PDB file of C-alpha atoms in Angstrom:
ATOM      1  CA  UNK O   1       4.516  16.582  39.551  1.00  0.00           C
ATOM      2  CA  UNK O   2       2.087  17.157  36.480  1.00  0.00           C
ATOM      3  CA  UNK O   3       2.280  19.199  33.678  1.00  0.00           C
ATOM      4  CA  UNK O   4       0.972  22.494  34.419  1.00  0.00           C
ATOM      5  CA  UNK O   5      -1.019  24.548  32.084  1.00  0.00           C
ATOM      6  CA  UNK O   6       0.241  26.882  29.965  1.00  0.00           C
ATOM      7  CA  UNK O   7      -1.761  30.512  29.150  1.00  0.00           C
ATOM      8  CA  UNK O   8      -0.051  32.765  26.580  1.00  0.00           C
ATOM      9  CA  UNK O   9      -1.257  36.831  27.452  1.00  0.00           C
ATOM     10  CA  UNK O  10       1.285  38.437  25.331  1.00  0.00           C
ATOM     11  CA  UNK O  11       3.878  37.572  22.503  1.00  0.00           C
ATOM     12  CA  UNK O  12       6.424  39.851  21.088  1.00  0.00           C
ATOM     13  CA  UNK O  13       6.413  39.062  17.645  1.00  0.00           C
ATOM     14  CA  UNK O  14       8.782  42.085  17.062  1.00  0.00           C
ATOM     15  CA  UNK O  15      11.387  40.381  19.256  1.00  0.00           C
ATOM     16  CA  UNK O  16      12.201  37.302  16.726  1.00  0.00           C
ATOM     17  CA  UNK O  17      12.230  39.944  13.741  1.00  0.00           C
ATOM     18  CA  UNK O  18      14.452  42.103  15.243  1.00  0.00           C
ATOM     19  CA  UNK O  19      16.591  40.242  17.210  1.00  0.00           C
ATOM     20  CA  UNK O  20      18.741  36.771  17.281  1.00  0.00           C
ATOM     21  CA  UNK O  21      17.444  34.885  20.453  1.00  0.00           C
ATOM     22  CA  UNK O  22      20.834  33.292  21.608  1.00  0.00           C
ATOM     23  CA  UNK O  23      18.703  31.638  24.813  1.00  0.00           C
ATOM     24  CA  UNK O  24      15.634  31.944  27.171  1.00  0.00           C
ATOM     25  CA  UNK O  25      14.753  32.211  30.988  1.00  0.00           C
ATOM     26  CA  UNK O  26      11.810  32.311  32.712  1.00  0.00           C
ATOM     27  CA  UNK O  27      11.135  34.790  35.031  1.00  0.00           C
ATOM     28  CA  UNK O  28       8.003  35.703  37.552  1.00  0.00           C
ATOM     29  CA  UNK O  29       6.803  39.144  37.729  1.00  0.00           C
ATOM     30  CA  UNK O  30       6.217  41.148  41.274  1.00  0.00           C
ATOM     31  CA  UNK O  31       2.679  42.196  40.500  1.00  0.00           C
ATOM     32  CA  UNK O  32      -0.621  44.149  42.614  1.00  0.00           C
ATOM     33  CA  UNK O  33      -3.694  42.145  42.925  1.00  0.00           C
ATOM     34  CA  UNK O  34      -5.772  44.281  40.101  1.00  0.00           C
ATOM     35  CA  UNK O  35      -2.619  43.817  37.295  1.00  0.00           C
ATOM     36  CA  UNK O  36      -3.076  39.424  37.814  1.00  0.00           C
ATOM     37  CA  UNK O  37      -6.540  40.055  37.550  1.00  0.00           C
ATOM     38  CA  UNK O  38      -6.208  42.432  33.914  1.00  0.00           C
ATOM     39  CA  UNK O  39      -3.622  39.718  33.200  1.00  0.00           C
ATOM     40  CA  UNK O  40      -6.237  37.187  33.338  1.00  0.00           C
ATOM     41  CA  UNK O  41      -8.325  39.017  31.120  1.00  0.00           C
ATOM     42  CA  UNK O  42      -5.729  39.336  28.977  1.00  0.00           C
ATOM     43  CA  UNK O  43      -4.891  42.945  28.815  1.00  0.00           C
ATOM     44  CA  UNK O  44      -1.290  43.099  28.726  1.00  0.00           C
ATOM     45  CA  UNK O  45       1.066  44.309  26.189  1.00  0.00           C
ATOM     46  CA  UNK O  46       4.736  43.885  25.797  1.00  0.00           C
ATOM     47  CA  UNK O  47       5.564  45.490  21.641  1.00  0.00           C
ATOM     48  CA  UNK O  48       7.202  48.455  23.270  1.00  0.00           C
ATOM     49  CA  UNK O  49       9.146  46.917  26.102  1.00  0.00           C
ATOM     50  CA  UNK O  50      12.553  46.208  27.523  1.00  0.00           C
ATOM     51  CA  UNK O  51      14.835  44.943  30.446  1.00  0.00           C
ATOM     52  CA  UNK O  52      17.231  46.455  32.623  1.00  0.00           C
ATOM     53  CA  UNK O  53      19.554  45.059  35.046  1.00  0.00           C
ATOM     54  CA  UNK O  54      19.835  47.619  37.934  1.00  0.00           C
ATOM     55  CA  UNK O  55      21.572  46.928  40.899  1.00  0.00           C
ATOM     56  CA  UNK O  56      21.166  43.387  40.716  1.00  0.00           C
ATOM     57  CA  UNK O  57      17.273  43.604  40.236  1.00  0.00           C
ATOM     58  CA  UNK O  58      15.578  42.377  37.162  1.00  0.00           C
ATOM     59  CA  UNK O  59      13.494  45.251  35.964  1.00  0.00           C
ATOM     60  CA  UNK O  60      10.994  45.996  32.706  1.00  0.00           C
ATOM     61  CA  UNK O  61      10.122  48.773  31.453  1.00  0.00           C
ATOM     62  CA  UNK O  62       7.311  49.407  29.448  1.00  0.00           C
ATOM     63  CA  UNK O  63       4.909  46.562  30.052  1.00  0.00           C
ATOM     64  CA  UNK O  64       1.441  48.141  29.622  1.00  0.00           C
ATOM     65  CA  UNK O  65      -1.398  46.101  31.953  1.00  0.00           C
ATOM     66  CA  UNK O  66      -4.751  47.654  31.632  1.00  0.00           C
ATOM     67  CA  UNK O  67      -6.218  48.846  34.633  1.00  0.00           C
ATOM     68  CA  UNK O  68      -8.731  46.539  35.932  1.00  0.00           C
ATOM     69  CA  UNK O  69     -12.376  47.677  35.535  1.00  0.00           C
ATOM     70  CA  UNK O  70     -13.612  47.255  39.290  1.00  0.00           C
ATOM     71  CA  UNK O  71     -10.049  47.169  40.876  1.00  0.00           C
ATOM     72  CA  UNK O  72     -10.943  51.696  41.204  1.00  0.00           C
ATOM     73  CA  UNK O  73      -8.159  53.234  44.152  1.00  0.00           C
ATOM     74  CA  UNK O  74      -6.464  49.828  44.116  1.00  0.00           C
ATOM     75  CA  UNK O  75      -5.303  50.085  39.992  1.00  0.00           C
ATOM     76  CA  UNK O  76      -1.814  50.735  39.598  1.00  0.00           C
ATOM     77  CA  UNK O  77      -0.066  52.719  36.791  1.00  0.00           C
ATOM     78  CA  UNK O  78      -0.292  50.845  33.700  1.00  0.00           C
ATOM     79  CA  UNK O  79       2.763  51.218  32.289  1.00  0.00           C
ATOM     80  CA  UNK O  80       4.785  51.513  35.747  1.00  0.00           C
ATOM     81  CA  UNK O  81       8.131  49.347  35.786  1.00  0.00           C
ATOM     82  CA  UNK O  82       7.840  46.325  37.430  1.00  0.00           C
ATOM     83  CA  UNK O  83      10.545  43.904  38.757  1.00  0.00           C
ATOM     84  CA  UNK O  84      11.378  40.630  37.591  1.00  0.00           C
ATOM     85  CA  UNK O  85      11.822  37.654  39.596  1.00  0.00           C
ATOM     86  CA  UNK O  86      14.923  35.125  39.104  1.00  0.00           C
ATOM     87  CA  UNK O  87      17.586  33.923  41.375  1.00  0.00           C
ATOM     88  CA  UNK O  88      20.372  36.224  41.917  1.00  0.00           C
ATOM     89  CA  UNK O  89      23.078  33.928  40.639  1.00  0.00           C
ATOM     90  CA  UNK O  90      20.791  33.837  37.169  1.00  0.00           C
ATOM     91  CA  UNK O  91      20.873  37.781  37.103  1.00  0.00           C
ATOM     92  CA  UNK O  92      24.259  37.888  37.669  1.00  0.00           C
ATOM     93  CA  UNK O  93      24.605  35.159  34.466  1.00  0.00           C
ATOM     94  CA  UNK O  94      22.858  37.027  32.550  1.00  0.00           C
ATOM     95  CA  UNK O  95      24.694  40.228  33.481  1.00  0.00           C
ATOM     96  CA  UNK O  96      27.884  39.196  32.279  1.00  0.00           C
ATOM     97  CA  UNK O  97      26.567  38.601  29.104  1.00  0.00           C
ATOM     98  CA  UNK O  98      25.059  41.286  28.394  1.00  0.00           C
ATOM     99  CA  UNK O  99      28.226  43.386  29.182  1.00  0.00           C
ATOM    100  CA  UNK O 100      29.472  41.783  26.071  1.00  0.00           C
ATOM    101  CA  UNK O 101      29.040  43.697  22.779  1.00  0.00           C
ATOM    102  CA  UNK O 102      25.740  43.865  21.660  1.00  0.00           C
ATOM    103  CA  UNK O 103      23.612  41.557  23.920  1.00  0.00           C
ATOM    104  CA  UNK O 104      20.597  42.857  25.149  1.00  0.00           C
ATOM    105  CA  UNK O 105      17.124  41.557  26.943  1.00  0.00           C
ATOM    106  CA  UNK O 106      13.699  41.550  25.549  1.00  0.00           C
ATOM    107  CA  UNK O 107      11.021  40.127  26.483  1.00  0.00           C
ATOM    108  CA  UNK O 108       9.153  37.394  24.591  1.00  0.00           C
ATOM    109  CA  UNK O 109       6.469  36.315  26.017  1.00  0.00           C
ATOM    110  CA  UNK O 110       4.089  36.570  29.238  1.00  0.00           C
ATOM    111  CA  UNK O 111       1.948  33.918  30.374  1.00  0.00           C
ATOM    112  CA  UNK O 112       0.209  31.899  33.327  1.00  0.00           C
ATOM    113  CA  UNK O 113       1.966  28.771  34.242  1.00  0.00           C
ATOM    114  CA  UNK O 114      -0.557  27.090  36.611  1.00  0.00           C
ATOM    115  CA  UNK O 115      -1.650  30.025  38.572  1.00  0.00           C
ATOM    116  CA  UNK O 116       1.789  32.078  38.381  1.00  0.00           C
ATOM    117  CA  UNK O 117       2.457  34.736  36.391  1.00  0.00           C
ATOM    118  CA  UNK O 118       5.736  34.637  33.954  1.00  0.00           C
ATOM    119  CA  UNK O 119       7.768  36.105  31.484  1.00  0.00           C
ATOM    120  CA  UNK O 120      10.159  34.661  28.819  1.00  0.00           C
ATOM    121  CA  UNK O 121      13.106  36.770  28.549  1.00  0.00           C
ATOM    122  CA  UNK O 122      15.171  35.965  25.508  1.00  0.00           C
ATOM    123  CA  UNK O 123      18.666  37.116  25.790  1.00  0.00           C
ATOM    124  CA  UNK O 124      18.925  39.002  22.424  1.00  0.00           C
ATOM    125  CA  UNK O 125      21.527  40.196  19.800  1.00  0.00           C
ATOM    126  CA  UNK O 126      20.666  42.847  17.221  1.00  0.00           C
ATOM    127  CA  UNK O 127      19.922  42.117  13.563  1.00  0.00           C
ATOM    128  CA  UNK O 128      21.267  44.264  10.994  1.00  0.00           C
ATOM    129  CA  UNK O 129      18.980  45.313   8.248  1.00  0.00           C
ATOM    130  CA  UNK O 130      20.077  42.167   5.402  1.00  0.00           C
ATOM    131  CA  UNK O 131      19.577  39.831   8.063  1.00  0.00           C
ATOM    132  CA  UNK O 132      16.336  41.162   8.208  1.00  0.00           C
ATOM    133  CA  UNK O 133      15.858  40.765   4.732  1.00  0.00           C
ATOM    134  CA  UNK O 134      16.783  37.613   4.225  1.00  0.00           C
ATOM    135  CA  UNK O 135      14.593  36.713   7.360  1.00  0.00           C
ATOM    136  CA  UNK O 136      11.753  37.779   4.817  1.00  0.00           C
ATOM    137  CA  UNK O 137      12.941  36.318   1.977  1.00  0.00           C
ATOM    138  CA  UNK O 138      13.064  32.994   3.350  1.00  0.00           C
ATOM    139  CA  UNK O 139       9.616  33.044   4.786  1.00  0.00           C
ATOM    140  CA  UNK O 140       8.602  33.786   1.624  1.00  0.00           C
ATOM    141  CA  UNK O 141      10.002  30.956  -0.071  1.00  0.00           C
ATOM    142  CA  UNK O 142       8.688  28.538   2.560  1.00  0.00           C
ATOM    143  CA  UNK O 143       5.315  30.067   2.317  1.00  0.00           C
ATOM    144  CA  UNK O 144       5.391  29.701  -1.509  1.00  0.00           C
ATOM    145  CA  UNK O 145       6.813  26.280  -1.420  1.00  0.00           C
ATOM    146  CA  UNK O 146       3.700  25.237   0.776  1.00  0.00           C
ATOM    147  CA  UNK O 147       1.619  26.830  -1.415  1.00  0.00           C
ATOM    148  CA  UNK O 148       2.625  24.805  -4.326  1.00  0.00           C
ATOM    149  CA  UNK O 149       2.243  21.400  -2.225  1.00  0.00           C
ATOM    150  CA  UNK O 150      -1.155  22.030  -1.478  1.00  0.00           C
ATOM    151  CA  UNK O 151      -2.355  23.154  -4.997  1.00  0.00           C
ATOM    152  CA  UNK O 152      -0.282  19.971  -5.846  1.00  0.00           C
ATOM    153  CA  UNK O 153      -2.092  17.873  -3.752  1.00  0.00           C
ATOM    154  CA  UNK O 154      -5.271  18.960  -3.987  1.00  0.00           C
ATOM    155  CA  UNK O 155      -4.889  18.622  -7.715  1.00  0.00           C
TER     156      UNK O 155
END
């Protein structure tokens, strides 16, 4: 089996600045024919979005697809919650770990792999505010340590 291609539609930047990603599935998405078509346009937000495990369904909240210019009576509500797709013995993984204190899922990314629709959730624990900080403080000092090797190099 080849590699299939990968098409990012939406990261959630916010995600790695708020949150520790302890690990990652990959989930499909239960969408209408007009939202895969918006998706391939790439109208699809996820900054304001979250996941919910409800009666052993996947489900996000949140997700704002644009409603597809010709799709007319067939659009769906863009921000409508949709449900995510994994096997039920993944769910129920991930269920148990979020009962512990303080885990929580976000979602990370949504893209086309080969002609399927996905969505990265990251399995997420809450940064306090220094972490934060120091987040920032050490891309700072990476971003001014590459500055100085390229004026060094260049010079």
């Amino acid at each position: 089996m080849g590699k299939e291609a990968v098409k990012l539609i939406a990261n959630n930047k916010k995600a790695y600045h708020d949150y520790f990603i302890e690990d990652t599935y990959e989930a499909g998405i239960a969408l209408a024919g007009t939202e895969v078509k918006s998706l391939r346009m790439g109208k699809c937000s996820i900054k304001e979005s979250f996941i919910r495990i409800e009666k052993g369904e996947m489900l996000i909240y949140g997700m704002h697809i644009s409603p597809y210019e010709k799709g007319n009576i067939f659009n769906k509500d863009p921000l409508r919650t949709r449900k995510l797709l994994l096997h039920r013995y993944e769910i129920h993984k991930i269920g148990g770990k979020i009962r512990e204190k303080g885990y929580t899922l976000v979602p990370l990314r949504v893209y086309f792999k080969g002609s399927l629709a996905k969505v990265e959730v990251g399995l997420a624990r809450g940064k306090k505010l220094y972490d934060k900080r120091q987040d920032i403080a050490k891309k700072d000092m990476r971003r001014e340590a590459e500055k100085e090797f390229k004026v060094r190099n260049l010079g």
